[in-house]
Coordinates of C-alpha atoms in Angstrom, one line a residue:
M1 CA 8.1 32.1 -17.8
P2 CA 5.1 30.0 -16.6
Q3 CA 3.4 27.7 -19.0
P4 CA -0.1 26.1 -18.8
N5 CA -0.3 22.9 -16.9
P6 CA -1.0 19.9 -19.2
I7 CA -4.5 18.3 -19.5
V8 CA -5.2 16.0 -16.6
Q9 CA -6.5 12.5 -17.3
R10 CA -9.9 12.5 -15.7
E11 CA -11.8 9.5 -14.2
R12 CA -14.1 7.6 -16.5
V13 CA -17.7 8.4 -15.7
T14 CA -19.8 5.5 -14.4
R15 CA -23.4 6.3 -15.1
R16 CA -24.9 4.5 -12.1
L17 CA -27.7 3.1 -14.3
G18 CA -28.5 0.1 -12.3
I19 CA -28.4 1.2 -8.6
K20 CA -31.3 2.1 -6.3
S21 CA -31.0 5.9 -6.0
S22 CA -34.0 7.6 -4.4
I23 CA -34.2 11.4 -3.5
S24 CA -37.4 12.2 -1.7
N25 CA -37.4 15.9 -2.3
V26 CA -35.3 17.1 -5.3
K27 CA -36.3 20.8 -4.9
A28 CA -35.1 20.8 -1.2
L29 CA -31.8 19.1 -2.2
L30 CA -31.0 21.6 -5.0
A31 CA -32.1 24.6 -2.9
S32 CA -30.0 23.6 0.1
V33 CA -26.8 23.1 -2.1
Y34 CA -27.1 26.5 -3.8
L35 CA -28.0 28.3 -0.5
F36 CA -25.0 26.8 1.3
W37 CA -22.8 28.0 -1.5
M38 CA -24.2 31.5 -1.3
I39 CA -23.9 31.9 2.5
G40 CA -20.6 30.1 2.6
G41 CA -18.9 32.9 0.8
R42 CA -19.1 31.2 -2.7
T43 CA -16.1 29.1 -1.9
S44 CA -15.0 25.9 -3.7
R45 CA -15.6 23.5 -0.8
I46 CA -17.6 23.3 2.4
E47 CA -18.2 20.7 5.1
Y48 CA -21.9 21.4 5.7
A49 CA -22.7 18.9 8.5
D50 CA -21.6 19.1 12.1
P51 CA -18.8 16.5 12.5
E52 CA -20.1 15.8 16.0
S53 CA -23.3 14.4 14.4
S54 CA -21.5 12.0 12.1
G55 CA -22.3 8.4 12.8
T56 CA -25.8 9.1 14.1
D57 CA -29.2 8.6 12.5
R58 CA -29.6 12.4 12.0
L59 CA -27.1 14.9 10.7
T60 CA -27.2 18.5 11.9
I61 CA -25.9 21.6 10.3
N62 CA -22.3 22.7 10.8
P63 CA -22.3 25.4 13.6
A64 CA -20.0 27.6 11.5
L65 CA -22.5 27.4 8.6
S66 CA -25.4 28.1 10.9
H67 CA -23.6 31.2 12.1
A68 CA -22.9 32.2 8.4
L69 CA -26.6 31.7 7.7
D70 CA -27.6 34.2 10.4
K71 CA -25.0 36.7 9.2
Y72 CA -26.0 36.4 5.6
F73 CA -29.7 37.1 6.2
S74 CA -28.9 39.9 8.5
D75 CA -26.3 41.6 6.2
H76 CA -28.6 41.4 3.2
G77 CA -31.8 42.4 5.0
F78 CA -33.6 39.2 4.1
T79 CA -36.3 37.7 6.3
R80 CA -35.2 34.4 7.7
P81 CA -37.9 31.9 8.6
E82 CA -37.7 30.6 12.2
N83 CA -37.8 27.0 11.0
L84 CA -35.1 27.3 8.3
I85 CA -32.6 25.2 10.1
E86 CA -35.2 22.5 10.6
K87 CA -36.1 22.6 6.9
L88 CA -32.4 22.4 5.9
E89 CA -31.7 19.5 8.2
S90 CA -34.8 17.7 6.8
S91 CA -33.6 18.0 3.2
P92 CA -32.0 15.0 1.4
L93 CA -28.6 16.7 1.8
F94 CA -28.8 15.6 5.4
T95 CA -31.1 12.6 5.3
A96 CA -30.2 10.7 2.1
Q97 CA -27.3 8.3 1.8
I98 CA -24.2 9.2 -0.3
E99 CA -24.9 7.3 -3.5
P100 CA -28.2 8.9 -4.6
L101 CA -26.7 12.3 -3.7
Q102 CA -23.8 11.6 -6.0
V103 CA -26.2 10.6 -8.8
A104 CA -28.2 13.8 -8.4
L105 CA -25.5 16.3 -7.8
Q106 CA -22.6 14.9 -9.9
L107 CA -24.3 12.9 -12.8
I108 CA -27.5 14.8 -13.4
W109 CA -27.0 18.5 -12.4
K110 CA -23.2 18.7 -12.1
L111 CA -23.4 21.3 -9.3
A112 CA -20.9 19.7 -7.0
K113 CA -19.0 16.6 -6.1
I114 CA -20.1 15.2 -2.8
E115 CA -17.9 12.9 -0.6
L116 CA -17.9 11.6 2.9
S117 CA -15.6 13.7 5.1
Y118 CA -13.7 10.6 6.3
A119 CA -12.5 7.6 4.3
G120 CA -13.6 4.1 5.3
L121 CA -17.1 5.0 6.3
A122 CA -20.3 3.4 5.0
E123 CA -24.0 4.4 4.7
R124 CA -27.0 2.3 4.2
T125 CA -30.7 2.9 3.5
G126 CA -32.2 3.6 6.9
G127 CA -28.8 3.4 8.5
L128 CA -26.4 5.9 10.2
R129 CA -25.4 9.1 8.4
H130 CA -21.9 10.6 8.3
S131 CA -20.7 14.1 7.7
K132 CA -20.0 15.1 4.1
K133 CA -18.4 17.8 2.1
L134 CA -19.4 19.5 -1.1
S135 CA -16.8 20.5 -3.8
F136 CA -18.7 22.9 -6.1
S137 CA -18.4 23.1 -9.9
V138 CA -18.6 26.1 -12.1
M139 CA -22.2 25.3 -12.7
V140 CA -23.1 27.2 -9.5
D141 CA -21.3 30.2 -11.0
A142 CA -23.5 29.9 -14.1
L143 CA -26.5 29.5 -11.9
D144 CA -25.4 32.7 -10.1
L145 CA -25.5 34.7 -13.4
L146 CA -29.1 33.7 -13.8
M147 CA -30.3 34.3 -10.2
Q148 CA -28.5 37.6 -9.3
D149 CA -29.7 41.0 -10.4
D150 CA -28.1 43.0 -13.2
D151 CA -25.6 44.5 -10.7
G152 CA -24.4 41.1 -9.5
N153 CA -26.2 41.3 -6.2
D154 CA -28.3 38.6 -4.5
R155 CA -32.0 39.4 -4.6
A156 CA -34.9 38.6 -2.3
E157 CA -36.8 36.8 -5.1
T158 CA -33.9 34.3 -5.4
I159 CA -33.8 33.6 -1.7
N160 CA -37.6 33.2 -1.6
I161 CA -37.4 30.5 -4.4
L162 CA -34.9 28.6 -2.4
L163 CA -36.9 28.9 0.8
K164 CA -40.1 27.9 -1.0
W165 CA -38.3 24.8 -2.4
L166 CA -37.2 24.0 1.1
G167 CA -40.8 24.1 2.3
C168 CA -41.0 27.5 3.9
E169 CA -44.1 29.6 3.5
V170 CA -42.9 32.6 1.4
P171 CA -44.1 34.4 -1.7
L172 CA -42.7 33.1 -5.0
E173 CA -41.6 35.0 -8.1
E174 CA -42.9 32.7 -10.8
K175 CA -41.0 34.0 -13.8
L176 CA -37.6 33.6 -12.0
A177 CA -38.6 30.2 -10.8
D178 CA -39.4 29.2 -14.4
K179 CA -35.9 30.4 -15.5
L180 CA -34.3 28.3 -12.7
E181 CA -36.3 25.2 -13.8
R182 CA -35.2 25.7 -17.4
F183 CA -31.6 26.1 -16.4
L184 CA -31.6 22.9 -14.3
T185 CA -33.1 21.0 -17.2
I186 CA -30.4 22.2 -19.5
L187 CA -27.8 20.9 -17.0
S188 CA -29.4 17.5 -17.0
E189 CA -29.7 16.9 -20.7
D190 CA -26.7 14.6 -21.1
T191 CA -27.8 12.3 -18.3
H192 CA -28.0 8.6 -19.2
M193 CA -30.9 6.6 -18.0
K194 CA -32.2 3.1 -18.6
H195 CA -35.3 0.9 -18.2
K196 CA -36.3 -2.6 -19.2
Y197 CA -38.0 -3.0 -22.6
N198 CA -38.9 -6.4 -24.0
G199 CA -36.5 -8.0 -21.5
E200 CA -33.5 -5.9 -22.5
D201 CA -31.9 -2.7 -21.1
L202 CA -32.8 0.4 -23.1
V203 CA -30.4 3.2 -22.5
F204 CA -31.6 6.7 -23.4
Q205 CA -31.5 10.4 -22.5
Q206 CA -34.2 13.0 -22.0
N207 CA -33.9 14.0 -25.7
G208 CA -35.1 10.5 -26.6
I209 CA -38.2 11.1 -24.5
Y210 CA -38.8 14.4 -26.2
Q211 CA -38.5 12.9 -29.7
A212 CA -40.7 9.9 -28.9
L213 CA -43.5 12.1 -27.4
L214 CA -43.3 14.7 -30.2
S215 CA -43.8 12.0 -32.8
R216 CA -46.8 10.4 -31.0
E217 CA -48.3 13.3 -29.1
D218 CA -51.5 11.5 -28.0
E219 CA -49.6 8.6 -26.3
P220 CA -48.1 9.0 -22.9
M221 CA -44.8 7.2 -22.0
Q222 CA -44.8 4.7 -19.3
F223 CA -41.7 3.0 -17.9
T224 CA -42.2 -0.6 -16.9
G225 CA -40.6 -2.1 -13.8
E226 CA -38.9 -0.5 -10.9
R227 CA -37.2 2.8 -11.8
V228 CA -33.5 2.8 -10.8
G229 CA -30.4 5.0 -11.2
P230 CA -30.8 8.5 -12.7
L231 CA -34.2 7.7 -14.1
R232 CA -35.6 7.4 -10.6
I233 CA -34.4 10.9 -9.7
I234 CA -35.3 12.5 -13.0
S235 CA -38.8 11.1 -12.6
R236 CA -39.0 12.6 -9.1
A237 CA -37.9 16.0 -10.5
V238 CA -40.6 15.8 -13.2
S239 CA -43.3 14.9 -10.6
E240 CA -42.2 18.0 -8.5
D241 CA -42.8 20.2 -11.6
I242 CA -39.2 21.2 -12.0
H243 CA -39.2 20.2 -15.6
P244 CA -40.5 22.8 -18.1
Y245 CA -41.3 20.3 -20.9
L246 CA -42.4 17.1 -19.1
E247 CA -45.1 16.3 -16.6
E248 CA -46.0 13.0 -14.9
N249 CA -49.5 11.7 -14.3
Q250 CA -50.1 8.2 -12.8
S251 CA -46.5 7.2 -13.5
R252 CA -46.8 8.3 -17.1
F253 CA -44.8 11.0 -18.9
T254 CA -46.6 13.5 -21.1
L255 CA -45.6 16.8 -22.7
R256 CA -46.6 20.1 -21.0
A257 CA -49.1 21.7 -23.4
E258 CA -48.0 25.2 -22.7
N259 CA -44.4 24.5 -23.9
K260 CA -45.1 21.9 -26.6
V261 CA -44.4 24.3 -29.5
A262 CA -41.1 25.5 -28.1
L263 CA -40.0 21.9 -27.4
S264 CA -39.5 21.1 -31.1
G265 CA -36.7 23.6 -31.6
Y266 CA -35.3 22.9 -28.1
T267 CA -35.0 19.2 -29.0
E268 CA -32.9 20.0 -32.0
R269 CA -30.6 22.2 -30.0
V270 CA -30.2 19.5 -27.4
D271 CA -29.3 17.1 -30.2
N272 CA -26.7 19.5 -31.5
Y273 CA -25.3 19.9 -28.0
L274 CA -25.0 16.1 -27.5
D275 CA -23.2 15.9 -30.8
L276 CA -20.6 18.4 -29.5
I277 CA -19.9 16.7 -26.2
E278 CA -20.5 13.0 -26.9
T279 CA -18.4 12.1 -29.9
Y280 CA -18.1 8.7 -28.1
Q281 CA -19.0 7.7 -24.6
E282 CA -18.9 4.1 -23.3
T283 CA -22.0 3.2 -21.4
I284 CA -21.6 0.6 -18.7
I285 CA -24.7 -1.0 -17.2
E286 CA -24.1 -2.3 -13.7
T287 CA -26.2 -4.7 -11.8
E288 CA -28.3 -3.4 -8.9
T289 CA -26.6 -2.8 -5.6
P290 CA -28.4 -4.9 -2.9
E291 CA -29.4 -2.9 0.1
N292 CA -27.8 -3.7 3.5
T293 CA -25.1 -5.9 2.1
G294 CA -22.5 -4.8 4.6
E295 CA -20.3 -3.2 1.8
S296 CA -17.7 -0.7 2.9
K297 CA -17.9 2.9 2.1
E298 CA -15.3 2.5 -0.7
D299 CA -17.5 0.0 -2.5
R300 CA -20.6 2.3 -2.4
N301 CA -19.0 5.7 -2.7
T302 CA -16.8 5.5 -5.7
S303 CA -17.3 5.5 -9.5
E304 CA -15.4 2.2 -9.8
R305 CA -15.2 -1.0 -7.8
I306 CA -12.6 -1.1 -5.1
I307 CA -9.9 -3.8 -5.7
R308 CA -8.0 -4.9 -2.6
N309 CA -5.4 -7.3 -4.1
L310 CA -4.3 -5.6 -7.3
I311 CA -1.4 -6.2 -9.7
I312 CA -0.8 -3.6 -12.4
Y313 CA 1.5 -4.3 -15.3
G314 CA 2.4 -3.0 -18.7
A315 CA 5.3 -1.8 -20.8
P316 CA 7.8 0.7 -19.4
G317 CA 6.4 4.2 -19.2
T318 CA 2.7 3.3 -19.4
G319 CA 1.9 5.2 -16.2
K320 CA 1.6 2.3 -13.7
S321 CA 2.8 4.3 -10.7
Y322 CA 0.7 7.3 -11.8
Y323 CA -2.4 5.2 -12.0
L324 CA -1.9 3.7 -8.5
E325 CA -1.3 7.2 -7.1
K326 CA -4.5 8.4 -8.6
E327 CA -6.4 5.3 -7.1
R328 CA -4.7 5.9 -3.8
R329 CA -6.1 9.5 -3.7
R330 CA -9.5 8.4 -4.9
I331 CA -9.9 5.9 -2.1
G332 CA -8.5 8.2 0.5
I333 CA -5.7 6.0 1.8
K334 CA -4.6 7.1 5.2
E335 CA -1.1 5.5 5.2
T336 CA 1.0 3.8 2.6
H337 CA 3.9 1.5 3.1
R338 CA 6.0 1.1 0.0
V339 CA 8.2 -2.0 -0.5
I340 CA 10.5 -2.8 -3.4
F341 CA 11.1 -6.5 -4.0
Y342 CA 14.6 -7.6 -5.2
P343 CA 16.1 -11.1 -5.8
D344 CA 17.3 -11.6 -2.2
Y345 CA 14.2 -10.2 -0.5
T346 CA 12.8 -12.8 2.1
Y347 CA 9.7 -13.7 4.1
A348 CA 11.5 -12.6 7.3
Q349 CA 11.9 -9.1 5.8
F350 CA 8.4 -8.9 4.4
V351 CA 6.3 -10.5 7.2
G352 CA 8.7 -10.5 10.2
G353 CA 11.4 -12.7 11.7
Y354 CA 13.6 -13.6 14.7
R355 CA 16.5 -11.2 14.8
P356 CA 19.2 -10.1 17.2
S357 CA 18.3 -7.1 19.3
H358 CA 20.5 -5.2 21.9
L359 CA 19.4 -4.9 25.5
Y360 CA 21.4 -3.2 28.2
D361 CA 22.1 -4.3 31.9
S362 CA 21.4 -1.0 33.6
S363 CA 22.5 -2.3 37.0
S364 CA 26.1 -1.5 36.1
G365 CA 25.3 2.1 35.2
D366 CA 26.2 4.1 32.1
K367 CA 29.1 2.7 30.1
S368 CA 31.5 4.5 27.8
Y369 CA 32.7 2.7 24.7
S370 CA 35.2 3.6 22.0
T371 CA 34.4 3.0 18.3
L372 CA 37.0 2.0 15.7
D373 CA 37.6 5.6 14.8
R374 CA 38.3 6.4 18.5
K375 CA 35.0 8.1 19.0
E376 CA 33.6 7.9 22.5
E377 CA 29.9 6.8 22.9
T378 CA 27.9 6.2 26.0
R379 CA 25.4 3.3 26.4
P380 CA 22.9 2.7 29.3
G381 CA 24.8 -0.2 30.8
E382 CA 26.4 -3.5 29.8
P383 CA 25.2 -4.7 26.3
I384 CA 23.3 -8.0 26.1
V385 CA 22.4 -9.6 22.8
E386 CA 18.8 -11.0 22.7
Y387 CA 16.7 -12.4 19.9
Q388 CA 13.3 -10.9 19.3
F389 CA 10.5 -11.0 16.7
V390 CA 10.9 -7.9 14.5
P391 CA 7.8 -7.2 12.4
G392 CA 8.1 -6.5 8.7
P393 CA 6.1 -4.0 6.7
L394 CA 3.1 -6.4 6.2
I395 CA 2.7 -7.0 10.0
N396 CA 3.2 -3.4 10.8
L397 CA 0.5 -2.2 8.4
L398 CA -1.8 -5.1 9.4
I399 CA -1.6 -3.8 13.0
H400 CA -2.4 -0.3 12.0
A401 CA -5.4 -1.4 9.8
L402 CA -6.8 -3.6 12.6
K403 CA -6.5 -0.9 15.2
D404 CA -8.1 1.8 12.9
P405 CA -10.8 0.0 10.9
E406 CA -12.4 3.3 9.8
N407 CA -9.5 4.2 7.5
P408 CA -7.9 2.4 4.6
Y409 CA -4.2 1.4 4.6
L410 CA -2.1 0.4 1.6
L411 CA 0.9 -1.9 1.2
L412 CA 2.4 -1.0 -2.2
I413 CA 4.9 -3.5 -3.6
E414 CA 7.0 -2.2 -6.5
E415 CA 8.7 -4.8 -8.8
L416 CA 6.7 -7.7 -7.5
N417 CA 8.3 -10.3 -9.8
R418 CA 11.9 -9.3 -9.2
A419 CA 11.8 -11.6 -6.1
D420 CA 10.3 -15.1 -5.7
A421 CA 6.9 -13.7 -4.7
S422 CA 5.4 -17.0 -3.6
A423 CA 8.4 -17.6 -1.2
V424 CA 8.3 -14.0 0.1
F425 CA 4.5 -14.2 0.9
G426 CA 4.8 -17.8 2.3
D427 CA 1.8 -18.6 4.5
I428 CA 0.4 -15.1 4.0
F429 CA -0.5 -16.3 0.5
Q430 CA -3.6 -18.0 2.0
L431 CA -4.8 -14.6 3.4
L432 CA -5.0 -13.1 -0.1
D433 CA -8.2 -15.1 -0.8
R434 CA -10.9 -12.6 0.3
D435 CA -14.6 -12.8 0.7
E436 CA -17.2 -10.3 -0.6
S437 CA -16.8 -8.1 2.5
G438 CA -13.0 -7.8 2.0
W439 CA -11.9 -10.0 4.9
S440 CA -9.6 -13.0 4.3
R441 CA -11.8 -16.1 3.8
Y442 CA -9.6 -18.2 6.0
G443 CA -7.6 -17.4 9.1
I444 CA -4.1 -18.7 9.6
K445 CA -1.7 -19.0 12.4
L446 CA 1.7 -17.5 11.9
S447 CA 4.8 -18.6 13.9
A448 CA 4.5 -18.7 17.6
L449 CA 6.6 -15.6 18.0
A450 CA 4.6 -13.7 15.4
M451 CA 1.3 -14.6 17.0
S452 CA 2.7 -13.7 20.4
Y453 CA 3.7 -10.3 19.0
L454 CA 0.3 -9.7 17.6
R455 CA -1.4 -10.6 20.9
V456 CA 0.8 -8.1 22.7
Q457 CA -0.5 -5.5 20.2
N458 CA -4.1 -6.5 21.1
V459 CA -5.1 -7.1 17.5
T460 CA -5.7 -10.9 17.2
G461 CA -7.0 -13.9 19.0
G462 CA -6.3 -17.4 17.6
T463 CA -5.9 -16.7 13.9
V464 CA -4.9 -13.8 11.6
R465 CA -7.0 -12.4 8.7
L466 CA -6.5 -9.4 6.4
P467 CA -9.2 -6.8 7.1
P468 CA -11.2 -5.0 4.4
N469 CA -9.3 -1.7 5.0
L470 CA -5.9 -3.3 4.2
F471 CA -5.1 -3.0 0.5
I472 CA -2.2 -4.8 -1.2
W473 CA -1.2 -3.4 -4.6
A474 CA 1.8 -4.3 -6.7
T475 CA 3.5 -3.4 -10.0
L476 CA 5.4 -5.7 -12.2
N477 CA 7.2 -5.2 -15.5
N478 CA 7.7 -8.3 -17.7
A479 CA 10.3 -6.4 -19.7
D480 CA 12.8 -6.4 -16.8
Q481 CA 15.7 -8.8 -17.1
G482 CA 15.9 -11.8 -14.7
V483 CA 12.4 -11.5 -13.3
T484 CA 10.7 -14.5 -11.6
P485 CA 7.5 -15.8 -13.1
L486 CA 4.4 -15.8 -10.8
D487 CA 2.8 -19.3 -10.3
T488 CA -0.8 -19.8 -11.2
A489 CA -2.1 -20.4 -7.7
F490 CA -0.5 -17.1 -6.6
K491 CA -1.9 -15.1 -9.5
R492 CA -5.5 -16.5 -9.0
R493 CA -5.7 -14.5 -5.7
W494 CA -5.0 -11.1 -7.4
E495 CA -6.9 -9.0 -9.9
F496 CA -4.8 -7.7 -12.8
R497 CA -4.9 -4.3 -14.5
Y498 CA -3.1 -4.0 -17.8
M499 CA -1.8 -0.5 -18.8
S500 CA -1.9 -0.3 -22.5
L501 CA 0.6 1.7 -24.6
E502 CA -1.8 4.4 -25.4
E503 CA -3.6 4.7 -22.0
G504 CA -3.0 8.3 -20.8
S505 CA -1.2 9.2 -24.0
H506 CA -3.3 12.3 -24.4
V507 CA -1.4 13.8 -21.5
T508 CA 1.8 13.6 -23.5
D509 CA 0.3 14.9 -26.8
S510 CA 2.1 18.2 -26.3
Y511 CA 5.5 16.7 -25.4
V512 CA 8.3 17.4 -27.9
L513 CA 11.6 15.6 -28.1
R514 CA 14.5 18.1 -28.5
S515 CA 16.9 15.9 -30.4
N516 CA 20.2 16.2 -32.2
F517 CA 18.7 14.8 -35.4
R518 CA 19.1 17.3 -38.3
D519 CA 17.4 18.1 -41.5
E520 CA 19.0 18.6 -44.9
D521 CA 19.9 22.2 -43.9
N522 CA 21.6 20.9 -40.8
N523 CA 19.0 22.3 -38.5
K524 CA 18.0 20.4 -35.4
I525 CA 14.7 18.6 -35.6
D526 CA 12.1 18.8 -32.8
I527 CA 9.9 15.7 -32.9
S528 CA 6.5 15.1 -31.5
W529 CA 7.2 12.6 -28.7
N530 CA 4.0 10.5 -29.3
E531 CA 4.5 10.4 -33.0
F532 CA 8.1 9.2 -32.6
R533 CA 7.2 6.7 -30.0
R534 CA 4.4 5.2 -32.1
R535 CA 6.6 4.8 -35.1
L536 CA 9.2 3.2 -32.9
N537 CA 6.7 0.8 -31.4
K538 CA 5.4 -0.1 -34.8
Q539 CA 8.9 -1.1 -35.9
L540 CA 9.4 -3.1 -32.7
A541 CA 6.1 -4.9 -33.4
L542 CA 7.3 -5.7 -36.9
L543 CA 10.4 -7.2 -35.5
G544 CA 8.4 -9.5 -33.2
V545 CA 9.2 -7.7 -30.0
D546 CA 6.6 -8.3 -27.3
E547 CA 4.4 -5.3 -26.4
D548 CA 5.6 -5.4 -22.8
M549 CA 9.0 -4.2 -24.1
H550 CA 7.6 -1.3 -26.2
I551 CA 7.8 2.4 -25.1
G552 CA 4.9 3.9 -23.1
P553 CA 4.1 7.6 -23.2
F554 CA 5.7 8.3 -19.8
F555 CA 9.0 6.4 -20.5
L556 CA 10.6 9.9 -20.7
S557 CA 9.3 12.7 -18.7
E558 CA 8.5 16.1 -20.2
E559 CA 11.5 17.5 -18.4
E560 CA 13.8 14.8 -19.8
L561 CA 12.6 15.5 -23.3
K562 CA 13.7 19.1 -23.1
D563 CA 17.3 18.0 -24.0
D564 CA 18.6 14.7 -25.4
V565 CA 20.5 13.4 -22.4
A566 CA 17.8 10.9 -21.3
F567 CA 17.1 10.0 -25.0
R568 CA 20.8 9.1 -25.4
Y569 CA 21.4 7.2 -22.2
K570 CA 18.0 6.0 -21.2
L571 CA 16.0 5.2 -24.3
L572 CA 18.8 4.3 -26.7
S573 CA 20.6 2.1 -24.2
Y574 CA 17.3 0.3 -23.3
L575 CA 16.6 -0.4 -27.0
R576 CA 20.2 -1.4 -27.8
D577 CA 21.1 -3.4 -24.7
D578 CA 17.8 -4.7 -23.3
V579 CA 15.3 -5.0 -26.2
L580 CA 17.5 -5.9 -29.2
R581 CA 20.8 -6.9 -27.6
H582 CA 21.7 -9.5 -30.3
R583 CA 20.0 -8.0 -33.3
A584 CA 20.3 -4.3 -32.9
D585 CA 21.0 -3.9 -36.6
E586 CA 17.4 -4.8 -37.4
L587 CA 16.3 -1.5 -35.8
F588 CA 19.3 0.7 -36.2
I589 CA 21.4 1.4 -39.3
S590 CA 23.9 -1.3 -39.9
E591 CA 27.1 0.8 -39.6
G592 CA 26.3 1.5 -36.0
T593 CA 25.4 -1.6 -34.1
T594 CA 27.3 -0.9 -30.8
L595 CA 25.9 1.8 -28.5
S596 CA 29.1 3.7 -28.8
D597 CA 28.8 3.7 -32.6
L598 CA 25.2 4.7 -32.5
L599 CA 25.8 7.7 -30.2
Q600 CA 28.7 8.8 -32.4
L601 CA 26.4 8.8 -35.5
Y602 CA 23.7 10.5 -33.5
D603 CA 26.1 13.3 -32.5
Q604 CA 26.7 13.9 -36.2
G605 CA 22.9 14.5 -36.6
K606 CA 22.2 11.3 -38.6
N607 CA 19.0 9.3 -38.3
I608 CA 20.3 6.1 -36.6
F609 CA 17.0 4.3 -37.1
R610 CA 15.8 2.2 -40.0
F611 CA 12.5 4.2 -40.2
Q612 CA 11.6 7.8 -40.9
I613 CA 11.7 9.8 -37.6
D614 CA 9.5 12.8 -38.6

């Protein structure tokens, strides 16, 4: 029987409060997004620009969408303006760079996620534009309920509003347009904005504007300094008369006289709404992003800064691999090479080395050979043993990244500290020091054979550098036995991300441990996994056990928790043999200090711990 999928841990929202985000025509942007959704069959995702126009200074409409536009107007009997394509291609959806589009569509009106169609691309103010895709949210469905007629059909009045907002000369149904403006304002009420006041950042929402203007009706509100982030786009929307309660005159906000009475009650409802959705939200204020800095697409088109040399660490089961997989998808990694370090892993395996390789003298013709088990095998001639440079995973991925600079590549190292990492990296260690653009600050020369191999691949001249699209991420677990410490110079070239014990624990809130523990009536006890894990970690902390040996929420999977096999042989053996090998009786009941004794008592349904389990 199917069960609901568990809650997904979502990305933390970065409010983009400090960036330059300008939209020249908000009405045209919103109209084009909704119109494309309607004519595109109300799907979840569309690529609206012609891929052939990507990388030029002017995007054009996707031919499939242009055809759908003709068909939609024809099927519905609506009059299509001759210059509609021109108007659409002049809208910010085609002319603006990705970041202000994300601020408007994702942070303010929540109508759709917008992404570049291909990873590794970049856009600048006044620079080239690349094809993009829209992934629509349910807010367009809510918008549909408002804009369709009572029978759920598209109406000419709705199309005319969209055409008017795009700049076409068509009649406008004012009442329906007013409803659309009110709806869009409701969608934007949780938007965070900021401006400088008395030299400090003041973060606010539209409700703060309403409250201030209502309390001092005769005084307009003026924002000092350059408007950036969402405030810049909200101000533009107000100046285009989209907002039912605010208007802008000479860069000053005032209340619309015709709606001033209704605003008081509306402000209270907005306040109640924010209480419901914003129990707590962390506000991060970034510095402004300089224009034309040469940053890659990943740096400008994501909610978080891209880290190229990353080490992630934490206790067992804290979701380190899950986090990296999520980051991998977010960046749009094209190809990942996964490497597991172990004590005997070497530089020659990681970077590349001189190894024997078989060649065959074909002048003697095919040769038949017999294996030890008498199996006959044919080879193309007489075998000759030759030594050649054989590239390791780092060199292989470096070649791919240099040949394909438009896409990101990832070298993922599991268990970094199980080998001598400084020895494995060797001279590559120098390349980990990257500049602001993501390139290695200093080039190095590898061995003569390695450099010769790279020159044959046509990817290098005199020195080697890591490019911005080559990411090196690693995991380490300090709780492992026999790990090798990382030296300070090596660590300085990485950024570290610590996975706390409770990060992502909401995902496992519904997990239940099906144990053999029994109550007074000899009934098996089902225990909340998170509750049990937290009590266990509290006891470990009281015993002075370092946090990196505590139990994370993903130490046991939901499937493993459905019976107690993993609990017996994975969790109990880890606690008994790895965490508390010489003092197990401090956590477990004294009469069962060996693992065999503990399992025997557990099979009898007894609580083997020195703390209450439920």
